[in-house]
CSV table of N, CA, C and O in Angstrom, one decimal:
chain,number,residue,atom,x,y,z
A,1,MET,N,105.3,81.7,117.6
A,1,MET,CA,104.7,83.0,117.7
A,1,MET,C,104.0,83.1,119.1
A,1,MET,O,103.8,84.2,119.6
A,2,GLU,N,103.7,81.9,119.7
A,2,GLU,CA,103.0,81.9,121.0
A,2,GLU,C,103.9,82.6,122.1
A,2,GLU,O,103.4,83.3,122.9
A,3,LYS,N,105.2,82.3,122.0
A,3,LYS,CA,106.1,82.9,123.0
A,3,LYS,C,106.2,84.4,122.8
A,3,LYS,O,106.1,85.2,123.8
A,4,GLU,N,106.2,84.9,121.6
A,4,GLU,CA,106.2,86.3,121.3
A,4,GLU,C,104.9,87.0,121.8
A,4,GLU,O,104.9,88.1,122.3
A,5,LEU,N,103.8,86.2,121.6
A,5,LEU,CA,102.5,86.7,122.0
A,5,LEU,C,102.4,86.9,123.5
A,5,LEU,O,101.9,87.9,124.0
A,6,GLU,N,102.9,85.9,124.2
A,6,GLU,CA,102.9,86.0,125.7
A,6,GLU,C,103.8,87.2,126.1
A,6,GLU,O,103.4,87.9,127.1
A,7,GLN,N,105.0,87.4,125.5
A,7,GLN,CA,105.8,88.5,125.9
A,7,GLN,C,105.1,89.8,125.6
A,7,GLN,O,105.2,90.8,126.4
A,8,PHE,N,104.4,89.9,124.5
A,8,PHE,CA,103.6,91.1,124.1
A,8,PHE,C,102.6,91.4,125.2
A,8,PHE,O,102.5,92.5,125.7
A,9,ARG,N,101.8,90.4,125.6
A,9,ARG,CA,100.8,90.5,126.6
A,9,ARG,C,101.4,91.0,128.0
A,9,ARG,O,100.9,91.9,128.6
A,10,GLN,N,102.5,90.5,128.3
A,10,GLN,CA,103.2,90.9,129.6
A,10,GLN,C,103.6,92.3,129.5
A,10,GLN,O,103.5,93.1,130.5
A,11,GLU,N,104.2,92.7,128.4
A,11,GLU,CA,104.7,94.1,128.2
A,11,GLU,C,103.5,95.1,128.2
A,11,GLU,O,103.6,96.1,128.8
A,12,VAL,N,102.4,94.7,127.6
A,12,VAL,CA,101.2,95.6,127.6
A,12,VAL,C,100.7,95.7,129.0
A,12,VAL,O,100.4,96.8,129.4
A,13,GLU,N,100.6,94.6,129.8
A,13,GLU,CA,100.2,94.7,131.2
A,13,GLU,C,101.1,95.6,132.0
A,13,GLU,O,100.6,96.4,132.8
A,14,ARG,N,102.4,95.5,131.8
A,14,ARG,CA,103.4,96.3,132.5
A,14,ARG,C,103.2,97.8,132.2
A,14,ARG,O,103.2,98.6,133.1
A,15,LEU,N,103.0,98.1,130.9
A,15,LEU,CA,102.9,99.4,130.5
A,15,LEU,C,101.5,100.0,130.9
A,15,LEU,O,101.5,101.2,131.2
A,16,ASN,N,100.5,99.2,131.0
A,16,ASN,CA,99.2,99.7,131.4
A,16,ASN,C,99.0,99.9,132.9
A,16,ASN,O,98.1,100.6,133.3
A,17,ALA,N,99.9,99.3,133.7
A,17,ALA,CA,99.8,99.5,135.1
A,17,ALA,C,100.0,100.9,135.5
A,17,ALA,O,101.0,101.5,135.3
A,18,GLY,N,98.9,101.5,136.0
A,18,GLY,CA,99.0,102.9,136.5
A,18,GLY,C,99.0,103.9,135.4
A,18,GLY,O,99.3,105.1,135.6
A,19,ARG,N,98.7,103.5,134.2
A,19,ARG,CA,98.8,104.4,133.0
A,19,ARG,C,97.4,105.0,132.8
A,19,ARG,O,96.4,104.3,132.8
A,20,LYS,N,97.4,106.3,132.4
A,20,LYS,CA,96.2,106.9,132.1
A,20,LYS,C,95.9,106.7,130.6
A,20,LYS,O,96.8,106.6,129.8
A,21,LYS,N,94.6,106.5,130.3
A,21,LYS,CA,94.2,106.3,128.9
A,21,LYS,C,94.7,107.4,128.0
A,21,LYS,O,94.6,108.6,128.4
A,22,GLY,N,95.3,107.1,126.9
A,22,GLY,CA,95.8,108.1,126.0
A,22,GLY,C,97.1,108.7,126.4
A,22,GLY,O,97.5,109.7,125.8
A,23,ALA,N,97.8,108.0,127.3
A,23,ALA,CA,99.1,108.5,127.7
A,23,ALA,C,100.1,108.3,126.6
A,23,ALA,O,99.8,108.2,125.5
A,24,LEU,N,101.3,108.0,127.0
A,24,LEU,CA,102.4,107.8,126.0
A,24,LEU,C,102.0,106.6,125.1
A,24,LEU,O,101.4,105.6,125.5
A,25,PRO,N,102.4,106.7,123.8
A,25,PRO,CA,102.1,105.6,122.9
A,25,PRO,C,103.0,104.4,123.3
A,25,PRO,O,104.0,104.5,123.9
A,26,TYR,N,102.5,103.2,122.8
A,26,TYR,CA,103.2,102.0,123.0
A,26,TYR,C,104.5,102.1,122.1
A,26,TYR,O,104.5,102.7,121.1
A,27,PRO,N,105.5,101.4,122.6
A,27,PRO,CA,106.8,101.4,121.8
A,27,PRO,C,106.6,100.9,120.4
A,27,PRO,O,105.7,100.0,120.2
A,28,GLU,N,107.3,101.3,119.4
A,28,GLU,CA,107.2,100.9,118.0
A,28,GLU,C,107.3,99.4,117.9
A,28,GLU,O,106.6,98.8,117.1
A,29,ALA,N,108.2,98.8,118.6
A,29,ALA,CA,108.4,97.4,118.5
A,29,ALA,C,107.2,96.6,118.8
A,29,ALA,O,106.8,95.6,118.2
A,30,LEU,N,106.4,97.0,119.9
A,30,LEU,CA,105.2,96.4,120.2
A,30,LEU,C,104.1,96.6,119.2
A,30,LEU,O,103.4,95.6,118.8
A,31,ARG,N,104.0,97.8,118.7
A,31,ARG,CA,103.0,98.1,117.6
A,31,ARG,C,103.3,97.2,116.4
A,31,ARG,O,102.4,96.7,115.8
A,32,ALA,N,104.6,97.1,116.0
A,32,ALA,CA,105.0,96.4,114.8
A,32,ALA,C,104.6,94.9,115.0
A,32,ALA,O,104.1,94.3,114.1
A,33,PHE,N,104.9,94.3,116.2
A,33,PHE,CA,104.6,92.9,116.4
A,33,PHE,C,103.1,92.7,116.3
A,33,PHE,O,102.6,91.8,115.7
A,34,ALA,N,102.3,93.7,116.9
A,34,ALA,CA,100.8,93.5,116.8
A,34,ALA,C,100.3,93.5,115.4
A,34,ALA,O,99.4,92.8,115.0
A,35,VAL,N,100.9,94.4,114.6
A,35,VAL,CA,100.4,94.5,113.2
A,35,VAL,C,100.8,93.2,112.5
A,35,VAL,O,100.0,92.6,111.7
A,36,ARG,N,102.0,92.6,112.7
A,36,ARG,CA,102.4,91.4,112.1
A,36,ARG,C,101.4,90.3,112.6
A,36,ARG,O,101.0,89.4,111.8
A,37,TYR,N,101.1,90.3,113.9
A,37,TYR,CA,100.2,89.2,114.4
A,37,TYR,C,98.8,89.3,113.8
A,37,TYR,O,98.2,88.3,113.4
A,38,VAL,N,98.3,90.5,113.6
A,38,VAL,CA,97.0,90.7,113.0
A,38,VAL,C,97.0,90.2,111.6
A,38,VAL,O,96.1,89.4,111.1
A,39,GLU,N,98.1,90.5,110.8
A,39,GLU,CA,98.2,90.1,109.4
A,39,GLU,C,98.3,88.6,109.4
A,39,GLU,O,97.6,87.9,108.5
A,40,HIS,N,99.0,88.0,110.3
A,40,HIS,CA,99.1,86.5,110.4
A,40,HIS,C,97.7,85.9,110.7
A,40,HIS,O,97.3,84.9,110.1
A,41,THR,N,97.1,86.4,111.7
A,41,THR,CA,95.8,85.9,112.1
A,41,THR,C,94.7,86.0,111.0
A,41,THR,O,94.1,85.0,110.7
A,42,VAL,N,94.6,87.1,110.4
A,42,VAL,CA,93.7,87.3,109.3
A,42,VAL,C,94.1,86.5,108.1
A,42,VAL,O,93.2,85.9,107.5
A,43,GLY,N,95.4,86.4,107.8
A,43,GLY,CA,95.8,85.6,106.7
A,43,GLY,C,95.6,84.1,106.8
A,43,GLY,O,95.5,83.4,105.9
A,44,THR,N,95.4,83.7,108.1
A,44,THR,CA,95.2,82.2,108.3
A,44,THR,C,93.7,82.0,108.6
A,44,THR,O,93.3,80.9,109.2
A,45,GLY,N,92.8,82.9,108.3
A,45,GLY,CA,91.4,82.7,108.4
A,45,GLY,C,90.8,83.3,109.7
A,45,GLY,O,89.6,83.1,109.9
A,46,GLY,N,91.6,84.0,110.5
A,46,GLY,CA,91.0,84.6,111.7
A,46,GLY,C,90.5,85.9,111.5
A,46,GLY,O,90.4,86.4,110.3
A,47,THR,N,90.1,86.6,112.5
A,47,THR,CA,89.5,88.0,112.4
A,47,THR,C,90.3,89.0,113.2
A,47,THR,O,91.1,88.6,114.1
A,48,MET,N,90.1,90.2,112.9
A,48,MET,CA,90.7,91.3,113.7
A,48,MET,C,90.3,91.2,115.1
A,48,MET,O,91.1,91.4,116.0
A,49,SER,N,89.0,90.9,115.4
A,49,SER,CA,88.5,90.8,116.7
A,49,SER,C,89.3,89.7,117.5
A,49,SER,O,89.6,89.9,118.7
A,50,GLN,N,89.5,88.5,116.9
A,50,GLN,CA,90.2,87.5,117.5
A,50,GLN,C,91.7,87.9,117.9
A,50,GLN,O,92.2,87.6,118.9
A,51,ALA,N,92.3,88.6,116.9
A,51,ALA,CA,93.7,89.1,117.1
A,51,ALA,C,93.7,90.0,118.3
A,51,ALA,O,94.6,90.0,119.2
A,52,ALA,N,92.7,91.0,118.4
A,52,ALA,CA,92.7,92.0,119.4
A,52,ALA,C,92.5,91.3,120.8
A,52,ALA,O,93.2,91.6,121.7
A,53,LYS,N,91.7,90.3,120.8
A,53,LYS,CA,91.4,89.6,122.1
A,53,LYS,C,92.7,88.8,122.5
A,53,LYS,O,93.1,88.9,123.7
A,54,SER,N,93.4,88.2,121.6
A,54,SER,CA,94.6,87.5,121.9
A,54,SER,C,95.7,88.4,122.4
A,54,SER,O,96.5,88.1,123.3
A,55,LEU,N,95.8,89.6,121.7
A,55,LEU,CA,96.8,90.5,122.1
A,55,LEU,C,96.5,91.3,123.4
A,55,LEU,O,97.4,91.8,124.0
A,56,GLY,N,95.2,91.4,123.7
A,56,GLY,CA,94.9,92.2,124.9
A,56,GLY,C,94.8,93.6,124.7
A,56,GLY,O,94.9,94.4,125.6
A,57,VAL,N,94.5,94.0,123.4
A,57,VAL,CA,94.3,95.4,123.1
A,57,VAL,C,93.0,95.5,122.3
A,57,VAL,O,92.4,94.6,121.8
A,58,SER,N,92.5,96.7,122.2
A,58,SER,CA,91.2,96.9,121.5
A,58,SER,C,91.3,96.9,120.0
A,58,SER,O,92.4,97.1,119.5
A,59,GLU,N,90.2,96.6,119.3
A,59,GLU,CA,90.2,96.6,117.9
A,59,GLU,C,90.5,98.0,117.3
A,59,GLU,O,91.3,98.1,116.4
A,60,PRO,N,89.9,99.1,117.9
A,60,PRO,CA,90.3,100.4,117.4
A,60,PRO,C,91.8,100.7,117.5
A,60,PRO,O,92.3,101.3,116.6
A,61,THR,N,92.4,100.2,118.5
A,61,THR,CA,93.8,100.4,118.7
A,61,THR,C,94.6,99.7,117.5
A,61,THR,O,95.5,100.2,116.9
A,62,LEU,N,94.2,98.4,117.3
A,62,LEU,CA,94.8,97.7,116.2
A,62,LEU,C,94.6,98.3,114.8
A,62,LEU,O,95.5,98.4,114.0
A,63,TYR,N,93.4,98.8,114.6
A,63,TYR,CA,93.1,99.5,113.3
A,63,TYR,C,94.0,100.7,113.2
A,63,TYR,O,94.6,101.0,112.1
A,64,THR,N,94.2,101.5,114.3
A,64,THR,CA,95.0,102.7,114.2
A,64,THR,C,96.5,102.3,114.0
A,64,THR,O,97.2,102.9,113.2
A,65,TRP,N,97.0,101.2,114.6
A,65,TRP,CA,98.3,100.8,114.4
A,65,TRP,C,98.5,100.3,113.0
A,65,TRP,O,99.6,100.6,112.4
A,66,LYS,N,97.6,99.6,112.5
A,66,LYS,CA,97.7,99.1,111.1
A,66,LYS,C,97.7,100.3,110.1
A,66,LYS,O,98.5,100.4,109.2
A,67,LYS,N,96.9,101.3,110.4
A,67,LYS,CA,96.8,102.5,109.5
A,67,LYS,C,98.2,103.2,109.6
A,67,LYS,O,98.7,103.7,108.6
A,68,GLY,N,98.7,103.3,110.8
A,68,GLY,CA,100.0,104.0,111.0
A,68,GLY,C,101.1,103.3,110.3
A,68,GLY,O,102.0,103.9,109.8
A,69,GLU,N,101.1,101.9,110.2
A,69,GLU,CA,102.1,101.2,109.5
A,69,GLU,C,102.0,101.5,108.0
A,69,GLU,O,103.0,101.7,107.3
A,70,ARG,N,100.8,101.6,107.5
A,70,ARG,CA,100.6,101.9,106.0
A,70,ARG,C,101.1,103.4,105.8
A,70,ARG,O,101.8,103.7,104.8
A,71,ALA,N,100.7,104.3,106.7
A,71,ALA,CA,101.1,105.7,106.5
A,71,ALA,C,102.7,105.8,106.6
A,71,ALA,O,103.3,106.5,105.8
A,72,ALA,N,103.3,105.1,107.5
A,72,ALA,CA,104.8,105.1,107.6
A,72,ALA,C,105.4,104.6,106.4
A,72,ALA,O,106.4,105.1,105.9
A,73,HIS,N,104.8,103.5,105.8
A,73,HIS,CA,105.3,102.9,104.6
A,73,HIS,C,105.2,104.0,103.4
A,73,HIS,O,106.2,104.1,102.6
A,74,ARG,N,104.1,104.7,103.3
A,74,ARG,CA,104.0,105.7,102.3
A,74,ARG,C,105.0,106.8,102.5
A,74,ARG,O,105.6,107.3,101.5
A,75,ARG,N,105.2,107.2,103.7
A,75,ARG,CA,106.2,108.3,104.0
A,75,ARG,C,107.6,107.8,103.6
A,75,ARG,O,108.4,108.6,103.1
A,76,ALA,N,107.9,106.6,103.9
A,76,ALA,CA,109.2,106.1,103.6
A,76,ALA,C,109.5,106.0,102.0
A,76,ALA,O,110.6,106.2,101.6
A,77,LYS,N,108.4,105.8,101.3
A,77,LYS,CA,108.5,105.8,99.8
A,77,LYS,C,108.8,107.1,99.3
A,77,LYS,O,109.2,107.3,98.1
A,78,GLY,N,108.4,108.2,100.0
A,78,GLY,CA,108.6,109.5,99.5
A,78,GLY,C,107.3,110.0,98.9
A,78,GLY,O,106.3,109.3,98.7
A,79,PRO,N,107.3,111.3,98.5
A,79,PRO,CA,106.1,111.8,97.9
A,79,PRO,C,105.8,111.2,96.5
A,79,PRO,O,106.7,110.7,95.9
A,80,GLY,N,104.6,111.3,96.1
A,80,GLY,CA,104.2,110.8,94.8
A,80,GLY,C,104.6,111.7,93.7
A,80,GLY,O,105.5,112.6,94.0
A,81,PRO,N,104.1,111.5,92.5
A,81,PRO,CA,104.5,112.4,91.4
A,81,PRO,C,104.1,113.8,91.7
A,81,PRO,O,103.1,114.1,92.4
A,82,LYS,N,104.9,114.7,91.2
A,82,LYS,CA,104.7,116.1,91.4
A,82,LYS,C,103.4,116.5,90.7
A,82,LYS,O,103.2,116.2,89.5
A,83,GLN,N,102.6,117.2,91.4
A,83,GLN,CA,101.3,117.7,90.9
A,83,GLN,C,101.6,119.1,90.4
A,83,GLN,O,102.1,120.0,91.1
A,84,GLU,N,101.2,119.4,89.2
A,84,GLU,CA,101.3,120.7,88.6
A,84,GLU,C,100.0,121.3,88.3
A,84,GLU,O,99.0,120.6,88.0
A,85,LEU,N,100.0,122.6,88.4
A,85,LEU,CA,98.7,123.3,88.0
A,85,LEU,C,98.6,123.4,86.5
A,85,LEU,O,99.5,123.5,85.8
A,86,VAL,N,97.3,123.3,86.1
A,86,VAL,CA,97.0,123.3,84.7
A,86,VAL,C,96.3,124.6,84.4
A,86,VAL,O,95.3,124.9,85.0
A,87,PRO,N,96.8,125.4,83.5
A,87,PRO,CA,96.1,126.7,83.2
A,87,PRO,C,94.8,126.4,82.5
A,87,PRO,O,94.6,125.5,81.7
A,88,VAL,N,93.8,127.3,82.9
A,88,VAL,CA,92.5,127.2,82.4
A,88,VAL,C,92.1,128.6,81.9
A,88,VAL,O,92.3,129.6,82.5
A,89,VAL,N,91.5,128.6,80.7
A,89,VAL,CA,91.0,129.8,80.2
A,89,VAL,C,89.5,129.9,80.3
A,89,VAL,O,88.8,129.0,80.0
A,90,VAL,N,89.0,131.0,80.9
A,90,VAL,CA,87.6,131.1,81.2
A,90,VAL,C,87.1,132.3,80.3
A,90,VAL,O,87.7,133.3,80.2
A,91,SER,N,86.1,132.0,79.5
A,91,SER,CA,85.5,133.0,78.6
A,91,SER,C,84.0,132.9,78.6
A,91,SER,O,83.4,131.9,79.0
A,92,LYS,N,83.4,134.0,78.2
A,92,LYS,CA,81.9,134.0,78.1
A,92,LYS,C,81.5,133.2,76.9
A,92,LYS,O,82.2,133.3,75.9
A,93,SER,N,80.5,132.5,77.1
A,93,SER,CA,80.0,131.7,75.9
A,93,SER,C,79.1,132.6,75.0
A,93,SER,O,78.4,133.5,75.5
A,94,ALA,N,79.2,132.4,73.7
A,94,ALA,CA,78.4,133.2,72.8
A,94,ALA,C,77.0,132.6,72.9
A,94,ALA,O,76.8,131.5,72.7
A,95,GLY,N,76.1,133.4,73.2
A,95,GLY,CA,74.7,132.9,73.2
A,95,GLY,C,73.7,133.8,73.4
A,95,GLY,O,73.0,134.5,73.4
């Protein structure tokens, strides 16, 4: 994983050269590697902060990428069960 991590860092540096903040998003392959790396780091007792430092990206960026992975997974699964309206009868209470 160290070789992949170094390749990731080099690609991030290349992409960030002359890039304005908030410009084009990082390629999906880079984001996917970062999410796998975070999961590996946290799964082996590390922290999100340690993973962010190793990757050379901010913690908020990693949280966004992780959230995006979960959202993409939900979209791939399709919509949940169909929600139907339930009729309600409203009446005056006797009183």
